[in-house]
Amino acid sequence: MRERINYKGSLEFIFICWQGNAIKTMTFPCLRVLLVSLVVIAACADDAKRDDDRAPKSESCNNPFQLVKVEDWIDGEQRNVYNGVTARFGSLLPDKPLNTLITPAVFANPLHCCSNSTSKLSGSVALCVRGGCDFTVKAEFAQSGGATAMLVINDSEDLFEMVCSNSSEANISIAVVMITKSAGESLNKSLTSGRKVEILLYAPPRPLVDFSVAFLWLMSVGTIVCASLWSDLTTPEKSDERYNELCPKESSNAETAKDDFDKEIINIDSKGAIIFVIAASTFLLLLFFFMSSWFIWVLIVLFCIGGIEGMHNCIVSLALRKRQNCGQRTVGLPLFGETSIFSLVVLLFCVAFAIFWASTRQESFSWIGQDILGICLMITVLQLARLPNIKVATVLLCCAFVYDIFWVFISPVIFHESVMIAVARGDKAGGEAIPMLLRFPRLFDPWGGYDMIGFGDILFPGLLISFAHRFDKDNIRGASNGYFLWLVIGYGIGLVFTYLGLYLMNGNGQPALLYLVPCTLGVTVILGCVRGELKKLWNYGTDSSLSTDPSEV
């Protein structure tokens, strides 16, 4: 999950504002960290299932963890639905509410359930608080008191996975479920007010495939295709010779804009690619050890700054394609000088959009704003950073390939959990996920949630695919005998493999570049070898590269 940016010793974030029809650029070295942030954090293709495989197991303590729906019925009316998780031990719950019974809820006495309860638990769901003794001990006392199930109220808003404390047998036949602190407080408020509280427990399974991944697939592939074709899409429509003769001023401004933009293009070299991945790893570790709620806010602000710039650039570029004269009226501003009124209005709109997203990021619809800002940012970044040839692409993507696998699959051996997944999930920031992800809600999943893909899983292959488009264009290649179309198809297939791996591994987060790099870089190398062009692709843009005669194509 990364991005790519030139590394010739420094990273520069480009702020673009329009002056008339020409682009006026300024570099802000203090925002270099933004680019590193956007690259480093975008982790896995999905939110990860939490499972403690290192916990002691036995024949009676080897249950899979089930996500549980906990419905409370107050005075015969269904009121609230809470989420819970079953223990490694005890009985499993049915997957449909029709297959279970509504049972009265009773607080045990003592509340920690570490001794026989003086409250009558027979035929009831026992409510206990966490702490005081092992979970299996609590369950044994609740079971001996005749309880049909036990709800353990956590001391925080997390759902802790309850496991056996040792490898001995746990002779528990009732269901044991943990709920959050707020859920327990709600139940306690109802019980202390003298109302009749009943509980219904069931564990609906997640669908094998949720169609939201198809929309995420379209967003990812579409972002790369749009970014690769962006220069073609934003070329002014009125660019013919007669129009240029009639509008010499506008033609001159357009040429000046193109020249200024070309000067800001950042070409990645092999050394920079290696340094970048090392820097990304360092930053990832800093996030893992020091991430907190204020750190998340720093990332949110950086994401908003990048998103504003990307959105502004995309809107202005598309608008000027249709009507070049919309940037003619200017106004003088401190620091920026003469800036077009249109550009300023667009900038204010983008700022308002980003602020609205940041203030409503906890709402169910916030994924829309996040995806819009993220897609615009990635399109802009893919215009500013380029791979010169396959040699550099191989170095960058191979390093990213190893980086992704190491921090997802190998880092648990060293750090006892996956660093990449922990950072992406926001475990140390109150569960608030980082914003450097494209998200789409699981529409048909009873548990909700989102399917996600990190920016780096789009940006890294996107660099290679953008290069393929430029190579085809420079050498006058068609769709079938070029490289661009085949790499887009390879990227799409790689995403399919990513989600297939996700489902086969039972929802555990996947390093998407494990599948995407072979399906893009591998396809390029194979096609280059078959066509006898690998040497040209390898050294393209250097003195040793071979030129291609368009008549030979």
Coordinates of C-alpha atoms in Angstrom, one line a residue:
M1 CA 0.0 0.0 0.0
R2 CA 2.0 2.7 -1.2
E3 CA 2.3 5.3 -3.7
R4 CA 5.2 6.4 -5.8
I5 CA 6.9 9.6 -6.0
N6 CA 10.3 10.7 -7.2
Y7 CA 13.1 10.3 -4.9
K8 CA 16.1 12.2 -6.1
G9 CA 16.9 13.1 -2.5
S10 CA 13.7 15.0 -1.7
L11 CA 10.0 14.7 -2.0
E12 CA 8.0 17.7 -3.0
F13 CA 4.3 18.1 -2.8
I14 CA 3.0 20.2 -5.6
F15 CA 0.3 22.8 -5.0
I16 CA -1.2 23.8 -8.3
C17 CA -3.2 26.9 -8.9
W18 CA -4.3 28.3 -12.2
Q19 CA -3.3 31.8 -13.3
G20 CA -5.3 32.5 -16.4
N21 CA -5.0 29.3 -18.4
A22 CA -1.5 28.6 -17.2
I23 CA -0.5 26.6 -14.2
K24 CA 1.4 28.3 -11.4
T25 CA 3.2 25.8 -9.2
M26 CA 4.8 26.1 -5.8
T27 CA 6.6 23.4 -3.8
F28 CA 6.2 22.9 -0.1
P29 CA 9.0 20.7 1.2
C30 CA 7.4 20.8 4.7
L31 CA 4.6 18.6 3.2
R32 CA 6.9 15.8 2.2
V33 CA 5.7 13.7 5.1
L34 CA 2.2 13.8 3.4
L35 CA 3.4 11.7 0.6
V36 CA 5.2 9.2 2.8
S37 CA 2.0 9.0 5.0
L38 CA -0.2 8.3 2.0
V39 CA 2.1 5.5 0.8
V40 CA 2.9 3.8 4.1
I41 CA -0.4 3.2 5.7
A42 CA -2.8 1.9 3.1
A43 CA -2.6 -1.7 4.2
C44 CA -4.7 -4.7 3.4
A45 CA -7.6 -5.4 1.1
D46 CA -10.0 -6.0 3.9
D47 CA -10.5 -5.4 7.6
A48 CA -9.0 -8.4 9.4
K49 CA -10.6 -11.0 11.4
R50 CA -9.1 -11.2 14.9
D51 CA -8.1 -14.6 16.0
D52 CA -5.7 -15.6 18.7
D53 CA -4.2 -18.8 17.3
R54 CA -1.5 -18.8 19.9
A55 CA -4.0 -19.3 22.8
P56 CA -4.0 -22.8 24.5
K57 CA -6.5 -25.2 23.0
S58 CA -8.0 -28.5 23.9
E59 CA -10.7 -30.7 22.5
S60 CA -13.4 -28.7 24.5
C61 CA -11.7 -25.3 24.0
N62 CA -11.3 -25.1 20.3
N63 CA -14.4 -23.3 19.1
P64 CA -14.2 -20.8 16.2
F65 CA -15.0 -17.3 17.4
Q66 CA -18.5 -16.3 16.3
L67 CA -19.8 -12.7 15.9
V68 CA -23.1 -12.6 17.8
K69 CA -26.2 -10.5 17.6
V70 CA -27.5 -9.7 21.1
E71 CA -31.1 -8.5 21.0
D72 CA -32.6 -7.1 24.2
W73 CA -36.4 -7.2 24.7
I74 CA -37.8 -4.7 27.2
D75 CA -41.2 -5.5 28.6
G76 CA -41.9 -7.8 25.6
E77 CA -40.7 -5.3 22.9
Q78 CA -37.5 -5.6 21.0
R79 CA -35.4 -2.5 21.5
N80 CA -31.7 -2.7 20.9
V81 CA -29.3 -5.0 19.1
Y82 CA -25.7 -5.2 20.4
N83 CA -22.7 -7.0 18.9
G84 CA -20.8 -9.6 20.8
V85 CA -18.3 -12.5 20.2
T86 CA -18.4 -16.0 21.5
A87 CA -15.6 -17.7 23.5
R88 CA -13.3 -20.4 22.4
F89 CA -15.2 -22.7 24.8
G90 CA -18.9 -23.4 25.4
S91 CA -21.7 -24.1 23.0
L92 CA -22.1 -22.5 19.6
L93 CA -25.1 -20.3 18.8
P94 CA -27.6 -20.8 16.0
D95 CA -27.4 -18.7 12.9
K96 CA -31.0 -17.6 12.9
P97 CA -33.1 -16.0 15.6
L98 CA -35.9 -18.4 14.9
N99 CA -33.7 -21.3 16.2
T100 CA -33.2 -19.8 19.6
L101 CA -35.3 -18.7 22.6
I102 CA -35.8 -15.3 24.3
T103 CA -34.5 -15.7 27.8
P104 CA -34.7 -13.4 30.9
A105 CA -31.5 -11.6 31.8
V106 CA -30.2 -11.5 35.4
F107 CA -27.1 -9.9 37.0
A108 CA -25.1 -12.5 39.0
N109 CA -24.2 -11.8 42.6
P110 CA -21.3 -11.3 42.9
L111 CA -21.0 -9.4 39.6
H112 CA -17.7 -11.0 38.6
C113 CA -19.2 -14.5 38.8
C114 CA -16.1 -15.9 40.4
S115 CA -18.2 -17.8 43.1
N116 CA -21.7 -19.2 43.4
S117 CA -24.3 -16.6 42.7
T118 CA -26.8 -15.7 45.4
S119 CA -29.1 -14.5 42.6
K120 CA -31.3 -17.1 41.0
L121 CA -29.8 -17.8 37.6
S122 CA -31.8 -20.9 36.6
G123 CA -33.3 -20.5 33.1
S124 CA -31.8 -17.1 32.7
V125 CA -28.9 -15.4 30.8
A126 CA -26.3 -14.6 33.5
L127 CA -24.8 -11.1 33.3
C128 CA -21.2 -10.9 34.6
V129 CA -18.5 -8.2 34.5
R130 CA -15.0 -8.9 33.3
G131 CA -12.2 -9.4 35.9
G132 CA -11.6 -11.3 39.1
C133 CA -11.0 -14.8 37.7
D134 CA -10.6 -16.7 34.4
F135 CA -13.4 -16.8 31.9
T136 CA -13.8 -20.5 32.2
V137 CA -14.2 -20.2 36.0
K138 CA -17.0 -17.6 35.5
A139 CA -18.7 -19.9 33.0
E140 CA -18.5 -22.9 35.4
F141 CA -20.2 -21.0 38.2
A142 CA -22.9 -19.6 35.9
Q143 CA -23.5 -23.1 34.5
S144 CA -23.7 -24.6 37.9
G145 CA -26.3 -22.0 38.9
G146 CA -28.6 -23.1 36.0
A147 CA -27.9 -20.3 33.6
T148 CA -28.7 -21.0 29.9
A149 CA -26.0 -18.6 28.7
M150 CA -23.5 -16.0 30.1
L151 CA -22.8 -12.5 28.9
V152 CA -19.5 -11.1 30.0
I153 CA -19.5 -7.3 30.0
N154 CA -16.1 -5.9 29.0
D155 CA -14.5 -2.9 30.7
S156 CA -14.0 -1.1 27.4
E157 CA -15.7 -0.8 24.0
D158 CA -13.6 -3.6 22.5
L159 CA -14.7 -7.2 22.1
F160 CA -12.0 -9.3 23.7
E161 CA -11.7 -12.9 22.5
M162 CA -12.1 -15.2 25.5
V163 CA -9.8 -18.2 25.5
C164 CA -8.9 -20.9 27.9
S165 CA -6.1 -20.1 30.4
N166 CA -4.4 -23.4 30.0
S167 CA -4.7 -26.6 27.9
S168 CA -7.0 -28.4 30.4
E169 CA -10.5 -29.4 29.4
A170 CA -13.2 -26.7 29.8
N171 CA -16.5 -28.6 30.5
I172 CA -18.8 -25.7 29.5
S173 CA -22.0 -26.5 27.7
I174 CA -23.6 -23.0 27.8
A175 CA -23.0 -20.2 25.3
V176 CA -20.5 -17.6 26.6
V177 CA -20.5 -14.2 24.9
M178 CA -18.7 -11.0 25.5
I179 CA -20.4 -7.6 24.9
T180 CA -19.1 -4.1 25.2
K181 CA -19.1 -1.8 28.2
S182 CA -21.8 0.5 26.7
A183 CA -24.1 -2.5 26.0
G184 CA -23.7 -3.7 29.6
E185 CA -24.5 -0.2 30.9
S186 CA -27.7 -0.1 28.7
L187 CA -28.8 -3.5 30.1
N188 CA -28.1 -2.5 33.6
K189 CA -30.1 0.7 33.2
S190 CA -33.1 -1.2 32.1
L191 CA -32.8 -3.8 34.9
T192 CA -32.3 -1.3 37.7
S193 CA -35.4 0.6 36.5
G194 CA -37.5 -2.5 37.3
R195 CA -38.3 -3.4 33.7
K196 CA -38.4 -7.0 32.4
V197 CA -35.3 -7.6 30.3
E198 CA -34.9 -10.6 28.0
I199 CA -32.1 -11.6 25.7
L200 CA -32.0 -13.3 22.3
L201 CA -28.7 -14.6 21.0
Y202 CA -27.8 -15.8 17.5
A203 CA -24.8 -15.7 15.2
P204 CA -25.7 -15.0 11.6
P205 CA -22.8 -16.0 9.2
R206 CA -21.1 -13.6 6.9
P207 CA -21.8 -14.2 3.2
L208 CA -19.0 -16.0 1.3
V209 CA -18.9 -13.2 -1.3
D210 CA -20.3 -9.7 -0.8
F211 CA -21.0 -7.9 -4.1
S212 CA -19.4 -4.7 -2.7
V213 CA -16.1 -6.1 -3.8
A214 CA -17.3 -5.6 -7.4
F215 CA -17.8 -1.9 -6.8
L216 CA -14.4 -1.7 -5.1
W217 CA -12.8 -3.5 -8.0
L218 CA -14.4 -1.0 -10.5
M219 CA -13.1 2.0 -8.4
S220 CA -9.6 0.6 -8.3
V221 CA -9.4 -0.3 -12.0
G222 CA -11.2 2.9 -13.0
T223 CA -8.8 5.1 -11.0
I224 CA -5.8 3.6 -12.7
V225 CA -7.3 3.8 -16.2
C226 CA -8.4 7.5 -15.6
A227 CA -5.0 8.4 -14.2
S228 CA -3.2 6.8 -17.2
L229 CA -5.5 8.5 -19.7
W230 CA -5.8 11.8 -17.8
S231 CA -3.6 13.8 -20.2
D232 CA -5.7 12.6 -23.1
L233 CA -9.0 13.2 -21.3
T234 CA -8.0 16.8 -20.3
T235 CA -6.6 17.9 -23.6
P236 CA -8.6 21.0 -24.7
E237 CA -11.2 20.0 -27.3
K238 CA -10.6 23.2 -29.3
S239 CA -7.0 22.4 -30.1
D240 CA -7.2 22.3 -33.9
E241 CA -5.0 24.6 -36.0
R242 CA -7.7 27.1 -36.9
Y243 CA -8.8 27.5 -33.3
N244 CA -5.2 28.3 -32.3
E245 CA -5.0 30.9 -35.1
L246 CA -8.2 32.5 -33.8
C247 CA -7.2 32.3 -30.1
P248 CA -3.5 32.8 -30.1
K249 CA -3.5 34.0 -26.5
E250 CA -5.3 30.9 -25.2
S251 CA -3.1 28.6 -27.2
S252 CA 0.0 30.2 -25.8
N253 CA -1.4 29.9 -22.3
A254 CA -2.1 26.2 -22.8
E255 CA 1.4 25.6 -24.1
T256 CA 2.8 27.4 -21.1
A257 CA 0.7 25.4 -18.7
K258 CA 1.9 22.2 -20.3
D259 CA 5.5 23.2 -20.1
D260 CA 5.2 24.2 -16.5
F261 CA 3.5 20.9 -15.6
D262 CA 6.2 18.9 -17.4
K263 CA 8.8 20.6 -15.3
E264 CA 7.1 19.3 -12.2
I265 CA 7.1 15.7 -13.3
I266 CA 9.0 13.5 -10.9
N267 CA 10.9 10.5 -12.3
I268 CA 11.6 7.8 -9.9
D269 CA 15.1 6.2 -10.0
S270 CA 16.2 2.8 -8.7
K271 CA 18.0 4.2 -5.7
G272 CA 15.0 6.4 -4.8
A273 CA 12.7 3.3 -5.0
I274 CA 14.8 1.4 -2.4
I275 CA 15.1 4.4 -0.1
F276 CA 11.4 5.0 -0.3
V277 CA 10.5 1.5 0.8
I278 CA 12.9 1.8 3.7
A279 CA 11.4 5.1 4.7
A280 CA 8.0 3.6 4.4
S281 CA 8.9 0.8 6.7
T282 CA 10.3 3.2 9.3
F283 CA 7.2 5.3 9.2
L284 CA 5.0 2.3 9.5
L285 CA 6.9 1.2 12.7
L286 CA 6.5 4.7 14.1
L287 CA 2.7 4.5 13.5
F288 CA 2.6 1.0 15.1
F289 CA 4.4 2.1 18.3
F290 CA 3.2 5.7 18.7
M291 CA -0.2 5.8 17.0
S292 CA -2.9 7.6 19.1
S293 CA -6.0 9.6 18.5
W294 CA -4.0 12.8 17.9
F295 CA -1.8 10.9 15.4
I296 CA -4.9 9.9 13.5
W297 CA -5.9 13.5 13.4
V298 CA -2.6 14.5 11.9
L299 CA -3.1 11.9 9.2
I300 CA -6.7 13.1 8.6
V301 CA -5.4 16.7 8.2
L302 CA -2.6 15.5 5.8
F303 CA -5.2 13.4 3.8
C304 CA -7.5 16.4 3.6
I305 CA -4.7 18.7 2.3
G306 CA -3.7 16.1 -0.4
G307 CA -7.4 15.4 -1.2
I308 CA -8.1 19.2 -1.6
E309 CA -5.2 19.5 -4.0
G310 CA -6.1 16.4 -6.0
M311 CA -9.8 17.4 -6.2
H312 CA -8.9 20.9 -7.2
N313 CA -6.6 19.7 -9.9
C314 CA -9.1 17.3 -11.4
I315 CA -12.0 19.7 -11.4
V316 CA -10.0 22.6 -12.9
S317 CA -8.4 20.3 -15.6
L318 CA -11.7 18.9 -16.7
A319 CA -13.4 22.4 -16.7
L320 CA -10.6 23.9 -18.8
R321 CA -10.9 21.1 -21.3
K322 CA -14.5 22.2 -22.0
R323 CA -14.1 26.0 -21.6
Q324 CA -10.6 27.4 -21.7
N325 CA -11.8 30.9 -21.2
C326 CA -13.2 30.1 -17.7
G327 CA -9.8 30.8 -16.3
Q328 CA -9.3 34.2 -17.9
R329 CA -10.7 36.4 -15.1
T330 CA -8.1 36.8 -12.3
V331 CA -7.7 38.3 -8.9
G332 CA -4.6 39.3 -7.0
L333 CA -3.9 37.4 -3.9
P334 CA -1.0 37.6 -1.4
L335 CA 1.7 35.0 -1.9
F336 CA -0.1 33.5 -4.9
G337 CA -0.2 36.6 -7.1
E338 CA -2.6 36.7 -10.0
T339 CA -5.0 33.7 -9.6
S340 CA -8.1 32.9 -11.7
I341 CA -11.4 33.5 -9.9
F342 CA -12.6 30.1 -11.2
S343 CA -9.7 28.4 -9.6
L344 CA -10.3 30.2 -6.3
V345 CA -13.9 29.2 -6.3
V346 CA -13.1 25.6 -7.0
L347 CA -10.5 25.7 -4.2
L348 CA -13.0 27.0 -1.7
F349 CA -15.4 24.3 -2.7
C350 CA -12.8 21.6 -2.3
V351 CA -11.8 22.9 1.2
A352 CA -15.5 22.9 2.3
F353 CA -15.9 19.4 0.9
A354 CA -12.8 18.1 2.9
I355 CA -13.9 19.8 6.1
F356 CA -17.4 18.3 5.7
W357 CA -15.9 14.9 5.3
A358 CA -13.6 15.3 8.3
S359 CA -16.4 16.4 10.5
T360 CA -18.8 13.6 9.5
R361 CA -16.2 10.8 9.0
Q362 CA -17.9 8.7 11.6
E363 CA -21.2 8.7 9.7
S364 CA -22.4 5.8 7.5
F365 CA -22.1 7.9 4.4
S366 CA -18.6 9.2 5.0
W367 CA -17.0 6.6 2.7
I368 CA -18.3 8.5 -0.3
G369 CA -16.3 11.6 0.5
Q370 CA -13.3 9.6 1.5
D371 CA -13.3 7.8 -1.8
I372 CA -13.8 11.0 -3.8
L373 CA -10.9 12.7 -2.1
G374 CA -8.7 9.6 -2.3
I375 CA -9.4 9.0 -6.0
C376 CA -8.7 12.6 -7.0
L377 CA -5.5 12.5 -4.9
M378 CA -4.3 9.3 -6.6
I379 CA -5.0 10.6 -10.1
T380 CA -3.0 13.7 -9.4
V381 CA -0.1 11.8 -7.8
L382 CA 0.0 9.5 -10.9
Q383 CA 0.4 12.6 -13.0
L384 CA 3.3 13.9 -11.0
A385 CA 5.3 10.8 -10.5
R386 CA 6.5 8.5 -13.3
L387 CA 8.5 5.4 -13.9
P388 CA 11.1 5.9 -16.7
N389 CA 11.4 2.3 -17.7
I390 CA 10.9 -1.3 -16.6
K391 CA 14.2 -1.5 -14.8
V392 CA 13.1 1.1 -12.2
A393 CA 9.6 -0.5 -12.2
T394 CA 11.1 -3.9 -11.3
V395 CA 13.1 -2.4 -8.4
L396 CA 10.2 -0.5 -7.0
L397 CA 7.5 -3.2 -7.3
C398 CA 9.8 -6.0 -6.1
C399 CA 10.7 -3.9 -3.0
A400 CA 7.0 -3.1 -2.5
F401 CA 6.2 -6.8 -3.0
V402 CA 8.6 -7.8 -0.2
Y403 CA 7.5 -4.9 2.0
D404 CA 3.8 -5.9 1.8
I405 CA 4.4 -9.6 2.5
F406 CA 6.8 -8.8 5.4
W407 CA 4.6 -6.4 7.3
V408 CA 1.4 -8.4 6.9
F409 CA 2.6 -12.0 7.2
I410 CA 6.1 -12.1 8.7
S411 CA 5.9 -9.2 11.2
P412 CA 3.7 -11.2 13.6
V413 CA 6.7 -13.4 14.3
I414 CA 8.6 -10.4 15.6
F415 CA 5.9 -8.1 17.0
H416 CA 3.3 -10.7 17.9
E417 CA 0.8 -9.2 15.6
S418 CA 0.6 -8.0 12.0
V419 CA 2.0 -4.5 12.0
M420 CA 0.3 -3.5 8.8
I421 CA -3.1 -4.8 9.9
A422 CA -2.8 -3.2 13.3
V423 CA -2.0 0.2 11.8
A424 CA -4.7 0.0 9.2
R425 CA -7.3 -1.0 11.7
G426 CA -6.3 1.7 14.2
D427 CA -6.0 -0.6 17.1
K428 CA -4.1 1.9 19.2
A429 CA -6.2 4.9 18.2
G430 CA -9.6 3.8 19.6
G431 CA -10.4 1.7 16.6
E432 CA -10.5 4.7 14.2
A433 CA -9.2 3.5 10.9
I434 CA -6.7 5.6 8.9
P435 CA -8.2 7.5 5.9
M436 CA -5.7 6.3 3.3
L437 CA -8.0 3.6 2.0
L438 CA -10.8 3.3 -0.6
R439 CA -13.8 1.8 1.1
F440 CA -17.2 0.4 0.1
P441 CA -19.8 -0.8 2.5
R442 CA -20.8 -4.5 2.6
L443 CA -24.3 -4.2 1.4
F444 CA -25.4 -7.8 1.9
D445 CA -23.5 -8.5 5.1
P446 CA -25.6 -8.7 8.3
W447 CA -22.5 -7.4 10.2
G448 CA -22.0 -4.5 7.9
G449 CA -18.4 -3.2 7.7
Y450 CA -16.4 -2.3 4.7
D451 CA -14.3 -3.9 2.0
M452 CA -11.1 -1.8 1.6
I453 CA -8.1 -1.4 -0.5
G454 CA -5.0 0.7 0.3
F455 CA -3.8 3.6 -1.8
G456 CA -0.5 1.8 -2.4
D457 CA -2.3 -1.2 -4.0
I458 CA -3.5 1.2 -6.7
L459 CA -0.6 3.6 -6.9
F460 CA 2.3 1.1 -7.3
P461 CA 0.7 -0.9 -10.1
G462 CA -0.7 2.3 -11.4
L463 CA 2.8 3.7 -12.0
L464 CA 3.6 0.7 -14.2
I465 CA 0.4 0.9 -16.1
S466 CA 0.8 4.6 -16.7
F467 CA 4.2 3.9 -18.1
A468 CA 2.8 1.3 -20.4
H469 CA 0.3 3.8 -21.7
R470 CA 3.0 6.3 -22.4
F471 CA 5.2 3.7 -24.1
D472 CA 2.3 2.6 -26.3
K473 CA 1.5 6.2 -27.2
D474 CA 5.2 7.1 -28.0
N475 CA 5.6 4.0 -30.1
I476 CA 2.1 4.2 -31.8
R477 CA 0.9 0.9 -30.4
G478 CA -2.7 -0.3 -30.7
A479 CA -4.7 -2.0 -27.9
S480 CA -3.8 -5.5 -28.9
N481 CA -0.1 -5.1 -29.7
G482 CA 0.5 -2.6 -26.9
Y483 CA 1.0 -3.2 -23.2
F484 CA -1.5 -0.9 -21.5
L485 CA -4.7 -2.9 -22.1
W486 CA -3.0 -6.2 -21.1
L487 CA -1.7 -4.7 -17.9
V488 CA -5.1 -3.3 -17.0
I489 CA -6.6 -6.8 -17.5
G490 CA -3.7 -8.2 -15.4
Y491 CA -4.4 -5.7 -12.6
G492 CA -8.1 -6.6 -12.6
I493 CA -7.3 -10.3 -12.4
G494 CA -4.8 -9.6 -9.6
L495 CA -7.5 -7.9 -7.6
V496 CA -9.8 -11.0 -8.1
F497 CA -7.0 -13.2 -6.8
T498 CA -6.6 -10.9 -3.8
Y499 CA -10.2 -11.2 -2.8
L500 CA -10.2 -14.9 -3.5
G501 CA -7.2 -15.2 -1.1
L502 CA -9.1 -13.1 1.4
Y503 CA -12.1 -15.5 1.4
L504 CA -9.9 -18.7 1.3
M505 CA -8.0 -17.4 4.4
N506 CA -11.2 -16.8 6.3
G507 CA -11.2 -13.0 6.2
N508 CA -7.6 -12.4 7.4
G509 CA -6.1 -9.3 5.8
Q510 CA -4.1 -9.9 2.6
P511 CA -1.1 -8.1 1.2
A512 CA -2.6 -7.2 -2.2
L513 CA 0.7 -6.6 -3.9
L514 CA 1.4 -10.3 -3.4
Y515 CA -1.1 -10.9 -6.2
L516 CA -0.9 -7.6 -8.1
V517 CA 2.8 -7.4 -8.8
P518 CA 3.0 -10.8 -10.6
C519 CA -0.1 -9.9 -12.6
T520 CA 1.3 -6.6 -13.8
L521 CA 5.0 -6.6 -13.7
G522 CA 5.0 -10.3 -14.6
V523 CA 2.8 -9.7 -17.6
T524 CA 5.0 -6.9 -18.8
V525 CA 8.1 -9.1 -18.6
I526 CA 6.4 -12.0 -20.3
L527 CA 5.0 -9.9 -23.1
G528 CA 8.4 -8.1 -23.5
C529 CA 10.2 -11.4 -23.9
V530 CA 7.6 -12.8 -26.3
R531 CA 7.8 -9.7 -28.5
G532 CA 11.6 -9.3 -28.2
E533 CA 11.3 -5.9 -26.6
L534 CA 12.4 -6.6 -23.1
K535 CA 15.7 -4.8 -23.6
K536 CA 14.0 -1.7 -25.0
L537 CA 11.5 -1.7 -22.1
W538 CA 14.3 -2.2 -19.6
N539 CA 16.4 0.7 -20.8
Y540 CA 13.6 2.9 -22.2
G541 CA 14.3 6.6 -21.9
T542 CA 18.1 6.1 -21.6
D543 CA 20.8 6.5 -24.2
S544 CA 21.1 2.7 -24.5
S545 CA 17.4 2.3 -25.3
L546 CA 16.4 1.1 -28.7
S547 CA 14.2 3.3 -30.8
T548 CA 11.2 1.8 -32.5
D549 CA 10.4 2.7 -36.1
P550 CA 6.6 3.2 -36.2
S551 CA 6.6 1.6 -39.7
E552 CA 7.7 -1.6 -38.1
V553 CA 4.8 -1.8 -35.7

